[in-house]
CSV table of C-alpha atoms in Angstrom, one decimal:
chain,number,residue,atom,x,y,z
Z,1076,UNK,CA,5.0,2.7,-1.9
Z,1077,UNK,CA,8.2,1.5,-3.5
Z,1078,UNK,CA,11.9,1.3,-2.6
Z,1079,UNK,CA,14.7,0.6,-5.0
Z,1080,UNK,CA,17.8,-1.4,-3.8
Z,1081,UNK,CA,21.0,-1.7,-5.8
Z,1082,UNK,CA,22.4,-5.1,-6.5
Z,1083,UNK,CA,25.2,-4.4,-4.0
Z,1084,UNK,CA,22.7,-3.4,-1.3
Z,1085,UNK,CA,20.7,-6.5,-2.0
Z,1086,UNK,CA,23.7,-8.7,-1.6
Z,1087,UNK,CA,25.3,-6.9,1.4
Z,1088,UNK,CA,22.4,-5.4,3.2
Z,1089,UNK,CA,19.6,-8.0,3.1
Z,1090,UNK,CA,18.3,-9.1,6.4
Z,1091,UNK,CA,15.5,-11.5,5.6
Z,1092,UNK,CA,14.3,-13.6,2.8
Z,1093,UNK,CA,16.5,-13.8,-0.2
Z,1094,UNK,CA,14.4,-15.0,-3.0
Z,1095,UNK,CA,14.8,-14.7,-6.7
Z,1096,UNK,CA,13.2,-14.8,-10.1
Z,1097,UNK,CA,13.8,-17.6,-12.6
Z,1098,UNK,CA,12.4,-17.7,-16.1
Z,1099,UNK,CA,9.7,-20.3,-15.2
Z,1100,UNK,CA,8.2,-22.1,-12.3
Z,1101,UNK,CA,9.0,-25.8,-12.3
Z,1102,UNK,CA,6.4,-28.3,-11.6
Z,1103,UNK,CA,8.1,-29.5,-8.5
Z,1104,UNK,CA,5.3,-29.2,-6.0
Z,1105,UNK,CA,4.9,-25.5,-6.6
Z,1106,UNK,CA,1.4,-25.9,-8.0
Z,1107,UNK,CA,0.0,-26.8,-4.6
Z,1108,UNK,CA,1.5,-23.7,-3.1
Z,1109,UNK,CA,0.0,-21.6,-5.9
Z,1110,UNK,CA,-3.3,-23.2,-5.2
Z,1111,UNK,CA,-2.9,-22.3,-1.6
Z,1112,UNK,CA,-2.6,-18.7,-2.6
Z,1113,UNK,CA,-6.3,-18.8,-3.4
Z,1114,UNK,CA,-7.3,-20.3,0.0
Z,1115,UNK,CA,-8.6,-17.5,2.2
Z,1116,UNK,CA,-8.0,-19.3,5.5
Z,1117,UNK,CA,-4.4,-20.0,4.5
Z,1118,UNK,CA,-3.9,-16.4,3.4
Z,1119,UNK,CA,-5.2,-15.1,6.7
Z,1120,UNK,CA,-2.9,-17.3,8.6
Z,1121,UNK,CA,0.0,-16.5,6.3
Z,1122,UNK,CA,-0.7,-12.8,6.6
Z,1123,UNK,CA,-0.7,-13.0,10.4
Z,1124,UNK,CA,2.6,-14.9,10.5
Z,1125,UNK,CA,4.2,-12.6,8.0
Z,1126,UNK,CA,3.3,-9.6,10.1
Z,1127,UNK,CA,4.8,-11.2,13.1
Z,1128,UNK,CA,8.0,-12.7,11.5
Z,1129,UNK,CA,8.8,-10.9,8.3
Z,1130,UNK,CA,7.4,-7.3,8.4
Z,1131,UNK,CA,10.2,-5.8,10.4
Z,1132,UNK,CA,12.6,-6.5,7.6
Z,1133,UNK,CA,10.4,-6.5,4.5
Z,1134,UNK,CA,7.7,-4.0,5.6
Z,1135,UNK,CA,4.1,-4.7,6.4
Z,1136,UNK,CA,3.1,-4.2,2.7
Z,1137,UNK,CA,6.0,-6.4,1.5
Z,1138,UNK,CA,7.5,-3.5,-0.3
Z,1139,UNK,CA,10.9,-3.9,1.3
Z,1140,UNK,CA,12.9,-2.1,4.0
Z,1141,UNK,CA,16.3,-3.5,5.1
Z,1142,UNK,CA,15.1,-6.7,3.4
Z,1143,UNK,CA,14.0,-7.1,-0.2
Z,1144,UNK,CA,10.8,-6.0,-1.9
Z,1145,UNK,CA,8.8,-9.2,-2.0
Z,1146,UNK,CA,6.1,-7.9,-4.3
Z,1147,UNK,CA,7.8,-6.9,-7.5
Z,1148,UNK,CA,9.4,-9.0,-10.2
Z,1149,UNK,CA,13.0,-8.5,-9.2
Z,1150,UNK,CA,14.2,-11.3,-7.0
Z,1151,UNK,CA,17.6,-12.9,-6.3
Z,1152,UNK,CA,17.4,-16.7,-5.6
Z,1153,UNK,CA,14.6,-18.3,-7.6
Z,1154,UNK,CA,10.9,-17.5,-7.7
Z,1155,UNK,CA,9.6,-21.1,-7.6
Z,1156,UNK,CA,7.2,-21.4,-4.7
Z,1157,UNK,CA,9.1,-24.5,-3.4
Z,1158,UNK,CA,12.3,-22.5,-3.5
Z,1159,UNK,CA,10.7,-19.7,-1.5
Z,1160,UNK,CA,9.6,-22.3,1.0
Z,1161,UNK,CA,13.1,-23.8,1.2
Z,1162,UNK,CA,14.6,-20.4,1.7
Z,1163,UNK,CA,12.3,-19.6,4.6
Z,1164,UNK,CA,13.1,-23.0,6.2
Z,1165,UNK,CA,16.9,-22.8,5.9
Z,1166,UNK,CA,17.4,-19.0,6.1
Z,1167,UNK,CA,20.6,-17.1,5.2
Z,1168,UNK,CA,22.6,-16.7,8.4
Z,1169,UNK,CA,25.4,-15.0,6.5
Z,1170,UNK,CA,22.9,-12.3,5.6
Z,1171,UNK,CA,21.3,-12.1,9.1
Z,1172,UNK,CA,18.2,-14.2,8.4
Z,1173,UNK,CA,17.7,-17.3,10.6
Z,1174,UNK,CA,15.9,-20.4,9.3
Z,1175,UNK,CA,12.3,-20.9,10.5
Z,1176,UNK,CA,12.0,-24.6,9.6
Z,1177,UNK,CA,12.3,-25.6,13.3
Z,1178,UNK,CA,10.2,-22.8,14.6
Z,1179,UNK,CA,7.0,-23.2,12.6
Z,1180,UNK,CA,5.1,-26.2,11.2
Z,1181,UNK,CA,5.0,-27.1,7.5
Z,1182,UNK,CA,1.4,-25.8,7.1
Z,1183,UNK,CA,2.4,-22.5,8.8
Z,1184,UNK,CA,5.4,-22.0,6.6
Z,1185,UNK,CA,3.4,-22.8,3.5
Z,1186,UNK,CA,0.8,-20.3,4.5
Z,1187,UNK,CA,3.5,-17.6,4.6
Z,1188,UNK,CA,4.6,-18.6,1.0
Z,1189,UNK,CA,0.9,-18.5,-0.1
Z,1190,UNK,CA,0.5,-15.0,1.3
Z,1191,UNK,CA,3.7,-13.7,-0.4
Z,1192,UNK,CA,2.5,-15.2,-3.7
Z,1193,UNK,CA,-0.9,-13.6,-3.3
Z,1194,UNK,CA,0.7,-10.2,-3.0
Z,1195,UNK,CA,2.8,-10.4,-6.1
Z,1196,UNK,CA,2.5,-7.4,-8.4
Z,1197,UNK,CA,3.8,-6.4,-11.9
Z,1198,UNK,CA,5.5,-8.4,-14.6
Z,1199,UNK,CA,7.0,-11.9,-14.5
Z,1200,UNK,CA,8.9,-13.6,-17.3
Z,1201,UNK,CA,9.0,-10.4,-19.2
Z,1202,UNK,CA,10.4,-10.4,-22.8
Z,1203,UNK,CA,10.8,-7.8,-25.5
Z,1204,UNK,CA,11.0,-7.4,-29.3
Z,1205,UNK,CA,12.2,-4.5,-31.3
Z,1206,UNK,CA,11.3,-3.8,-34.9
Z,1207,UNK,CA,13.0,-1.3,-37.1
Z,1208,UNK,CA,10.4,0.7,-39.0
Z,1209,UNK,CA,11.1,2.5,-42.3
Z,1210,UNK,CA,9.4,5.8,-41.4
Z,1211,UNK,CA,7.6,7.4,-38.4
Z,1212,UNK,CA,4.3,6.4,-40.1
Z,1213,UNK,CA,5.3,2.8,-40.9
Z,1214,UNK,CA,3.3,0.3,-38.8
Z,1215,UNK,CA,3.7,-2.8,-41.0
Z,1216,UNK,CA,5.3,-5.5,-38.9
Z,1217,UNK,CA,7.2,-8.3,-40.6
Z,1218,UNK,CA,9.8,-10.9,-39.4
Z,1219,UNK,CA,12.4,-9.1,-41.5
Z,1220,UNK,CA,12.1,-6.0,-39.4
Z,1221,UNK,CA,12.7,-7.7,-36.1
Z,1222,UNK,CA,16.2,-6.6,-35.1
Z,1223,UNK,CA,16.5,-7.5,-31.4
Z,1224,UNK,CA,14.7,-9.6,-28.8
Z,1225,UNK,CA,15.4,-11.0,-25.4
Z,1226,UNK,CA,14.4,-11.4,-21.7
Z,1227,UNK,CA,14.3,-8.7,-19.0
Z,1228,UNK,CA,15.3,-10.3,-15.7
Z,1229,UNK,CA,14.3,-7.3,-13.6
Z,1230,UNK,CA,10.7,-7.5,-15.1
Z,1231,UNK,CA,10.4,-3.8,-15.9
Z,1232,UNK,CA,9.6,-2.5,-19.4
Z,1233,UNK,CA,12.7,-0.6,-20.5
Z,1234,UNK,CA,11.8,1.9,-23.3
Z,1235,UNK,CA,15.5,2.9,-23.6
Z,1236,UNK,CA,16.4,-0.3,-25.4
Z,1237,UNK,CA,15.9,0.7,-29.1
Z,1238,UNK,CA,18.9,2.2,-30.9
Z,1239,UNK,CA,17.2,3.1,-34.1
Z,1240,UNK,CA,15.2,6.2,-35.0
Z,1241,UNK,CA,11.9,4.6,-36.1
Z,1242,UNK,CA,10.8,1.5,-34.2
Z,1243,UNK,CA,8.1,-0.6,-32.6
Z,1244,UNK,CA,8.9,-2.2,-29.3
Z,1245,UNK,CA,6.8,-4.9,-27.7
Z,1246,UNK,CA,6.9,-6.1,-24.1
Z,1247,UNK,CA,5.0,-9.2,-23.0
Z,1248,UNK,CA,4.8,-11.3,-19.9
Z,1249,UNK,CA,2.6,-12.7,-17.2
Z,1250,UNK,CA,1.3,-9.8,-15.1
Z,1251,UNK,CA,-0.1,-9.6,-11.6
Z,1252,UNK,CA,-2.6,-6.9,-10.8
Z,1253,UNK,CA,-4.4,-6.5,-7.5
Z,1254,UNK,CA,-6.8,-9.3,-6.9
Z,1255,UNK,CA,-9.4,-7.4,-4.8
Z,1256,UNK,CA,-9.7,-4.0,-6.5
Z,1257,UNK,CA,-10.0,-2.4,-9.9
Z,1258,UNK,CA,-6.7,-1.2,-11.2
Z,1259,UNK,CA,-5.4,0.7,-14.3
Z,1260,UNK,CA,-2.3,1.3,-16.2
Z,1261,UNK,CA,-1.6,5.1,-16.5
Z,1262,UNK,CA,0.7,6.6,-19.0
Z,1263,UNK,CA,2.1,9.9,-17.7
Z,1264,UNK,CA,2.0,12.8,-20.3
Z,1265,UNK,CA,0.4,10.3,-22.6
Z,1266,UNK,CA,-1.3,12.5,-25.3
Z,1267,UNK,CA,1.4,12.1,-28.0
Z,1268,UNK,CA,2.1,8.5,-27.3
Z,1269,UNK,CA,1.1,5.6,-29.6
Z,1270,UNK,CA,0.5,2.8,-27.2
Z,1271,UNK,CA,-1.6,-0.4,-27.5
Z,1272,UNK,CA,-2.3,-2.5,-24.4
Z,1273,UNK,CA,-3.4,-6.1,-24.7
Z,1274,UNK,CA,-4.7,-8.3,-21.9
Z,1275,UNK,CA,-4.9,-12.1,-22.6
Z,1276,UNK,CA,-4.6,-11.4,-26.3
Z,1277,UNK,CA,-7.3,-8.8,-26.6
Z,1278,UNK,CA,-6.8,-5.0,-27.0
Z,1279,UNK,CA,-7.9,-2.9,-24.0
Z,1280,UNK,CA,-10.0,0.2,-24.7
Z,1281,UNK,CA,-8.2,3.4,-23.8
Z,1282,UNK,CA,-9.9,5.4,-21.1
Z,1283,UNK,CA,-9.1,8.6,-19.2
Z,1284,UNK,CA,-8.4,11.6,-21.3
Z,1285,UNK,CA,-5.8,12.4,-24.0
Z,1286,UNK,CA,-3.2,13.7,-21.5
Z,1287,UNK,CA,-4.0,11.0,-18.9
Z,1288,UNK,CA,-4.7,7.8,-20.8
Z,1289,UNK,CA,-5.6,4.7,-18.8
Z,1290,UNK,CA,-6.2,1.0,-19.5
Z,1291,UNK,CA,-8.2,-1.1,-17.1
Z,1292,UNK,CA,-6.7,-4.4,-16.0
Z,1293,UNK,CA,-8.3,-7.7,-15.0
Z,1294,UNK,CA,-7.9,-8.7,-11.3
Z,1295,UNK,CA,-5.1,-11.0,-10.5
Z,1296,UNK,CA,-2.9,-12.8,-13.0
Z,1297,UNK,CA,-3.2,-12.1,-16.7
Z,1298,UNK,CA,-1.0,-12.0,-19.9
Z,1299,UNK,CA,-0.1,-8.4,-20.6
Z,1300,UNK,CA,1.4,-7.0,-23.8
Z,1301,UNK,CA,2.5,-3.4,-24.4
Z,1302,UNK,CA,3.1,-2.1,-27.9
Z,1303,UNK,CA,4.7,1.2,-28.5
Z,1304,UNK,CA,5.4,3.0,-31.9
Z,1305,UNK,CA,8.0,5.7,-31.7
Z,1306,UNK,CA,6.2,7.7,-34.5
Z,1307,UNK,CA,7.1,11.4,-34.4
Z,1308,UNK,CA,7.7,11.4,-30.6
Z,1309,UNK,CA,10.8,13.4,-29.6
Z,1310,UNK,CA,13.6,11.5,-27.8
Z,1311,UNK,CA,12.6,12.8,-24.4
Z,1312,UNK,CA,9.1,11.5,-24.9
Z,1313,UNK,CA,10.1,7.9,-25.7
Z,1314,UNK,CA,11.1,6.7,-22.2
Z,1315,UNK,CA,7.6,6.1,-21.0
Z,1316,UNK,CA,6.4,6.4,-17.4
Z,1317,UNK,CA,3.8,3.6,-16.9
Z,1318,UNK,CA,2.3,3.2,-13.5
Z,1319,UNK,CA,-0.5,1.0,-12.1
Z,1320,UNK,CA,-3.0,3.0,-10.1
Z,1321,UNK,CA,-6.2,2.2,-8.2
Z,1322,UNK,CA,-9.6,2.8,-10.0
Z,1323,UNK,CA,-9.9,6.5,-9.2
Z,1324,UNK,CA,-6.1,7.1,-9.6
Z,1325,UNK,CA,-5.8,8.4,-6.1
Z,1326,UNK,CA,-3.0,5.9,-5.3
Z,1327,UNK,CA,0.0,5.1,-7.5
Z,1328,UNK,CA,0.3,1.4,-6.7
Z,1329,UNK,CA,3.5,0.3,-8.5
Z,1330,UNK,CA,5.6,1.1,-11.6
Z,1331,UNK,CA,5.9,-1.2,-14.6
Z,1332,UNK,CA,8.5,0.7,-16.6
Z,1333,UNK,CA,12.1,1.5,-15.7
Z,1334,UNK,CA,11.5,5.3,-15.8
Z,1335,UNK,CA,8.4,5.0,-13.6
Z,1336,UNK,CA,10.4,2.9,-11.2
Z,1337,UNK,CA,13.0,5.7,-10.9
Z,1338,UNK,CA,10.2,8.3,-10.6
Z,1339,UNK,CA,8.6,6.4,-7.7
Z,1340,UNK,CA,11.8,5.6,-5.9
Z,1341,UNK,CA,11.2,8.5,-3.4
Z,1342,UNK,CA,7.6,7.4,-2.9
Z,1343,UNK,CA,8.4,5.7,0.4
Z,1344,UNK,CA,9.1,8.0,3.3
Z,1345,UNK,CA,7.9,6.3,6.4
Z,1346,UNK,CA,7.0,8.1,9.6
Z,1347,UNK,CA,6.9,5.6,12.4
Z,1348,UNK,CA,6.1,6.4,16.0
Z,1349,UNK,CA,9.0,4.6,17.6
Z,1350,UNK,CA,9.4,5.4,21.3
Z,1351,UNK,CA,7.1,8.4,21.3
Z,1352,UNK,CA,3.8,9.6,20.0
Z,1353,UNK,CA,4.0,11.6,16.7
Z,1354,UNK,CA,1.6,14.2,15.3
Z,1355,UNK,CA,1.4,15.0,11.5
Z,1356,UNK,CA,-0.7,17.5,9.6
Z,1357,UNK,CA,-0.5,16.0,6.1
Z,1358,UNK,CA,-3.0,15.0,3.5
Z,1359,UNK,CA,-3.9,11.3,4.1
Z,1360,UNK,CA,-5.8,9.2,1.6
Z,1361,UNK,CA,-9.1,8.1,3.1
Z,1362,UNK,CA,-9.0,10.7,5.8
Z,1363,UNK,CA,-10.9,14.1,5.4
Z,1364,UNK,CA,-9.0,17.3,4.9
Z,1365,UNK,CA,-8.1,19.4,8.0
Z,1366,UNK,CA,-7.3,16.2,10.0
Z,1367,UNK,CA,-4.5,15.8,12.5
Z,1368,UNK,CA,-2.9,12.3,12.3
Z,1369,UNK,CA,-1.4,10.8,15.5
Z,1370,UNK,CA,0.8,7.7,15.6
Z,1371,UNK,CA,1.6,5.9,18.8
Z,1372,UNK,CA,4.4,3.5,19.8
Z,1373,UNK,CA,1.7,0.9,20.5
Z,1374,UNK,CA,0.8,0.9,16.8
Z,1375,UNK,CA,-2.8,2.1,17.3
Z,1376,UNK,CA,-3.1,5.4,15.4
Z,1377,UNK,CA,-6.0,7.8,14.8
Z,1378,UNK,CA,-6.9,11.1,13.0
Z,1379,UNK,CA,-8.8,14.0,14.6
Z,1380,UNK,CA,-10.6,16.4,12.3
Z,1381,UNK,CA,-10.4,20.1,13.3
Z,1382,UNK,CA,-13.6,21.0,11.4
Z,1383,UNK,CA,-15.9,18.5,12.9
Z,1384,UNK,CA,-14.1,17.9,16.2
Z,1385,UNK,CA,-14.4,14.2,15.8
Z,1386,UNK,CA,-12.1,11.2,15.4
Z,1387,UNK,CA,-12.4,10.3,11.7
Z,1388,UNK,CA,-10.1,7.3,11.4
Z,1389,UNK,CA,-8.3,4.7,13.4
Z,1390,UNK,CA,-5.8,2.2,12.1
Z,1391,UNK,CA,-3.5,-0.5,13.4
Z,1392,UNK,CA,0.1,-0.7,12.3
Z,1393,UNK,CA,2.9,1.8,11.7
Z,1394,UNK,CA,1.9,5.4,11.2
Z,1395,UNK,CA,2.2,7.0,7.7
Z,1396,UNK,CA,4.1,6.8,4.4
Z,1397,UNK,CA,4.3,10.5,3.4
Z,1398,UNK,CA,6.4,9.8,0.3
Z,1399,UNK,CA,3.4,10.2,-2.1
Z,1400,UNK,CA,2.5,13.5,-0.5
Z,1401,UNK,CA,6.1,14.8,-0.7
Z,1402,UNK,CA,6.8,13.6,-4.2
Z,1403,UNK,CA,3.4,14.9,-5.3
Z,1404,UNK,CA,4.1,18.3,-3.7
Z,1405,UNK,CA,1.1,18.0,-1.4
Z,1406,UNK,CA,-1.4,16.9,-4.1
Z,1407,UNK,CA,-1.2,13.2,-3.5
Z,1408,UNK,CA,-2.3,11.8,-0.1
Z,1409,UNK,CA,0.0,10.1,2.3
Z,1410,UNK,CA,-0.8,6.4,3.0
Z,1411,UNK,CA,-1.5,4.8,6.3
Z,1412,UNK,CA,1.0,2.0,7.2
Z,1413,UNK,CA,-1.4,-0.6,8.3
Z,1414,UNK,CA,-5.1,-1.3,8.1
Z,1415,UNK,CA,-8.0,1.0,8.9
Z,1416,UNK,CA,-10.2,-0.2,11.8
Z,1417,UNK,CA,-12.6,2.5,10.8
Z,1418,UNK,CA,-12.5,5.7,8.7
Z,1419,UNK,CA,-14.8,8.5,7.6
Z,1420,UNK,CA,-17.7,8.7,7.1
Z,1421,UNK,CA,-17.7,6.7,10.3
Z,1422,UNK,CA,-16.7,8.9,13.2
Z,1423,UNK,CA,-16.3,8.9,16.9
Z,1424,UNK,CA,-17.8,12.0,18.5
Z,1425,UNK,CA,-19.5,13.2,21.6
Z,1426,UNK,CA,-21.7,16.2,21.9
Z,1427,UNK,CA,-24.4,17.8,24.0
Z,1428,UNK,CA,-26.4,18.5,20.9
Z,1429,UNK,CA,-26.8,17.3,17.4
Z,1430,UNK,CA,-26.2,20.4,15.3
Z,1431,UNK,CA,-23.5,22.3,17.0
Z,1432,UNK,CA,-20.6,24.0,15.2
Z,1433,UNK,CA,-17.1,23.0,16.2
Z,1434,UNK,CA,-14.6,25.7,17.1
Z,1435,UNK,CA,-11.2,24.0,17.3
Z,1436,UNK,CA,-8.8,25.7,19.7
Z,1437,UNK,CA,-5.7,23.6,19.2
Z,1438,UNK,CA,-3.8,20.9,20.9
Z,1439,UNK,CA,-0.9,20.6,23.4
Z,1440,UNK,CA,1.4,17.8,24.3
Z,1441,UNK,CA,1.1,16.5,27.8
Z,1442,UNK,CA,3.1,13.6,29.1
Z,1443,UNK,CA,3.9,12.7,25.5
Z,1444,UNK,CA,0.3,12.6,24.2
Z,1445,UNK,CA,-1.7,15.3,22.5
Z,1446,UNK,CA,-4.7,16.9,24.2
Z,1447,UNK,CA,-7.2,18.5,21.8
Z,1448,UNK,CA,-9.3,21.4,22.9
Z,1449,UNK,CA,-12.5,22.7,21.3
Z,1450,UNK,CA,-15.9,24.2,21.8
Z,1451,UNK,CA,-19.1,22.6,20.5
Z,1452,UNK,CA,-22.5,24.1,21.2
Z,1453,UNK,CA,-20.8,26.7,23.4
Z,1454,UNK,CA,-19.6,23.8,25.6
Z,1455,UNK,CA,-15.9,23.4,26.3
Z,1456,UNK,CA,-14.3,20.0,25.6
Z,1457,UNK,CA,-11.0,18.4,25.8
Z,1458,UNK,CA,-10.1,15.0,24.2
Z,1459,UNK,CA,-7.1,13.0,25.5
Z,1460,UNK,CA,-6.5,9.8,23.5
Z,1461,UNK,CA,-3.9,7.4,25.0
Z,1462,UNK,CA,-2.9,4.1,23.6
Z,1463,UNK,CA,-2.7,2.0,26.8
Z,1464,UNK,CA,-1.0,-0.9,25.0
Z,1465,UNK,CA,-1.1,-2.5,21.6
Z,1466,UNK,CA,-4.6,-3.8,22.2
Z,1467,UNK,CA,-6.4,-0.8,23.7
Z,1468,UNK,CA,-6.7,3.0,23.1
Z,1469,UNK,CA,-8.7,5.2,25.5
Z,1470,UNK,CA,-10.4,8.4,24.3
Z,1471,UNK,CA,-11.1,10.5,27.4
Z,1472,UNK,CA,-13.4,13.4,27.1
Z,1473,UNK,CA,-13.6,16.2,29.7
Z,1474,UNK,CA,-16.8,18.3,29.4
Z,1475,UNK,CA,-17.4,21.6,31.0
Z,1476,UNK,CA,-21.2,21.2,31.2
Z,1477,UNK,CA,-22.9,18.5,33.4
Z,1478,UNK,CA,-25.3,17.3,30.7
Z,1479,UNK,CA,-26.3,14.1,29.0
Z,1480,UNK,CA,-24.1,13.4,26.0
Z,1481,UNK,CA,-24.9,12.0,22.6
Z,1482,UNK,CA,-22.3,9.4,21.8
Z,1483,UNK,CA,-21.7,8.2,18.3
Z,1484,UNK,CA,-19.6,5.0,17.9
Z,1485,UNK,CA,-18.1,3.7,14.6
Z,1486,UNK,CA,-18.0,0.0,14.3
Z,1487,UNK,CA,-15.8,-2.4,12.3
Z,1488,UNK,CA,-14.0,-5.7,12.4
Z,1489,UNK,CA,-11.2,-6.4,14.8
Z,1490,UNK,CA,-12.3,-4.3,17.8
Z,1491,UNK,CA,-15.0,-3.5,20.4
Z,1492,UNK,CA,-16.1,-0.4,22.2
Z,1493,UNK,CA,-16.3,0.0,25.9
Z,1494,UNK,CA,-17.9,3.1,27.6
Z,1495,UNK,CA,-16.8,3.6,31.2
Z,1496,UNK,CA,-15.6,-0.1,31.1
Z,1497,UNK,CA,-19.1,-1.3,30.0
Z,1498,UNK,CA,-19.3,-3.0,26.6
Z,1499,UNK,CA,-21.2,-0.9,24.0
Z,1500,UNK,CA,-22.7,-2.6,21.0
Z,1501,UNK,CA,-25.0,0.1,19.6
Z,1502,UNK,CA,-24.0,3.0,17.3
Z,1503,UNK,CA,-25.9,5.8,19.1
Z,1504,UNK,CA,-26.4,6.1,22.9
Z,1505,UNK,CA,-26.8,8.8,25.6
Z,1506,UNK,CA,-24.3,8.8,28.4
Z,1507,UNK,CA,-23.4,10.9,31.4
Z,1508,UNK,CA,-19.9,12.0,32.4
Z,1509,UNK,CA,-18.7,11.3,35.9
Z,1510,UNK,CA,-18.7,13.8,38.7
Z,1511,UNK,CA,-15.5,15.4,37.4
Z,1512,UNK,CA,-17.0,15.8,33.9
Z,1513,UNK,CA,-15.0,12.9,32.3
Z,1514,UNK,CA,-16.1,10.2,30.0
Z,1515,UNK,CA,-13.7,7.4,28.8
Z,1516,UNK,CA,-14.5,5.6,25.6
Z,1517,UNK,CA,-12.2,2.6,24.9
Z,1518,UNK,CA,-11.5,0.7,21.7
Z,1519,UNK,CA,-10.2,-2.8,22.6
Z,1520,UNK,CA,-8.7,-4.7,19.7
Z,1521,UNK,CA,-9.0,-8.5,19.2
């Protein structure tokens, strides 16, 4: 999920925070804000406020929209946490961003800064060194061979910098990996490449396979060094594509080289249900195949699986980023824009028996919402999900047979189930439809 903005677009089109990167953070009170980025209660408050105030311009995942990307290493007006706080307070009215200093308290504003800092990803304070080597096989490094060095303000490793045939290039800087999941560096088409990855001064063992080499990162902040020898690589192999992925490589999280950045520039194609309910049949990460994804204007979304005739996911937020699916030509999954309330293997389903085979018959739009029709255990069903508002979605089943039903409810944080307006707090229960054969199961969000 990544969007590239030109410098001109950043200057002229930013509506929101205008932050920047400086070479170092000054000890001007910023340390306390960095410490706050490790305070879970502050992060929860900051996240909530960010979603309310900032997400419309900078996206819910901070990856940028009409406003800047707040996650990567390319900023505009100083990355010191105190500077970020000042920018939020004062705003940039000439760019369309009001100041929030009179709207929120100091602790609230600091919690927003803490949340932004906690979501940082990629390099900071990135520098490079280029050594001219005598032959493709030469790996002896001396100070005399150093021909060029410098800083990279955009904090992306640029493998196009060397202007000699045989060389070694090093990139080094602070690096921010995801704090709460295992992540890896992946080198695309990596078999012929001579790369060494060091984390906090120690070489990282190469994993994956020869064509898909990976290097596992530590969680959070670390010191990262990349070393590449040109060797016998052809010119078109030397501009490396380096991407950070999740542990099983099912999600390309963010680029760390300039070519990877370009390759991922079309990885953000958002489908948002603005004004009307939308239906998509695309592969979605975390959702079983053969699922129909539905986004609603009330930002409660779900997926219905046509093989099991069950609701296999529900999430709050915008609908989908289909960019990874499009750029991956259908191989990579789209990403939900928001947070799952539940997902497979948890499911919502209603049946007159426990082992019936689903026969999906299709869906039709009625009054702007899809109605799913299917048979299960030779009994005819329809399911009509409607997001009543941004805090409630009703799943109304209409059943042909007048029988007791087995109801399976998935549970998670942030919502409760109600069956015919009665709170349900058990996973399995038997219920009866009303006299017209209808049963309404409601998810009410906190």
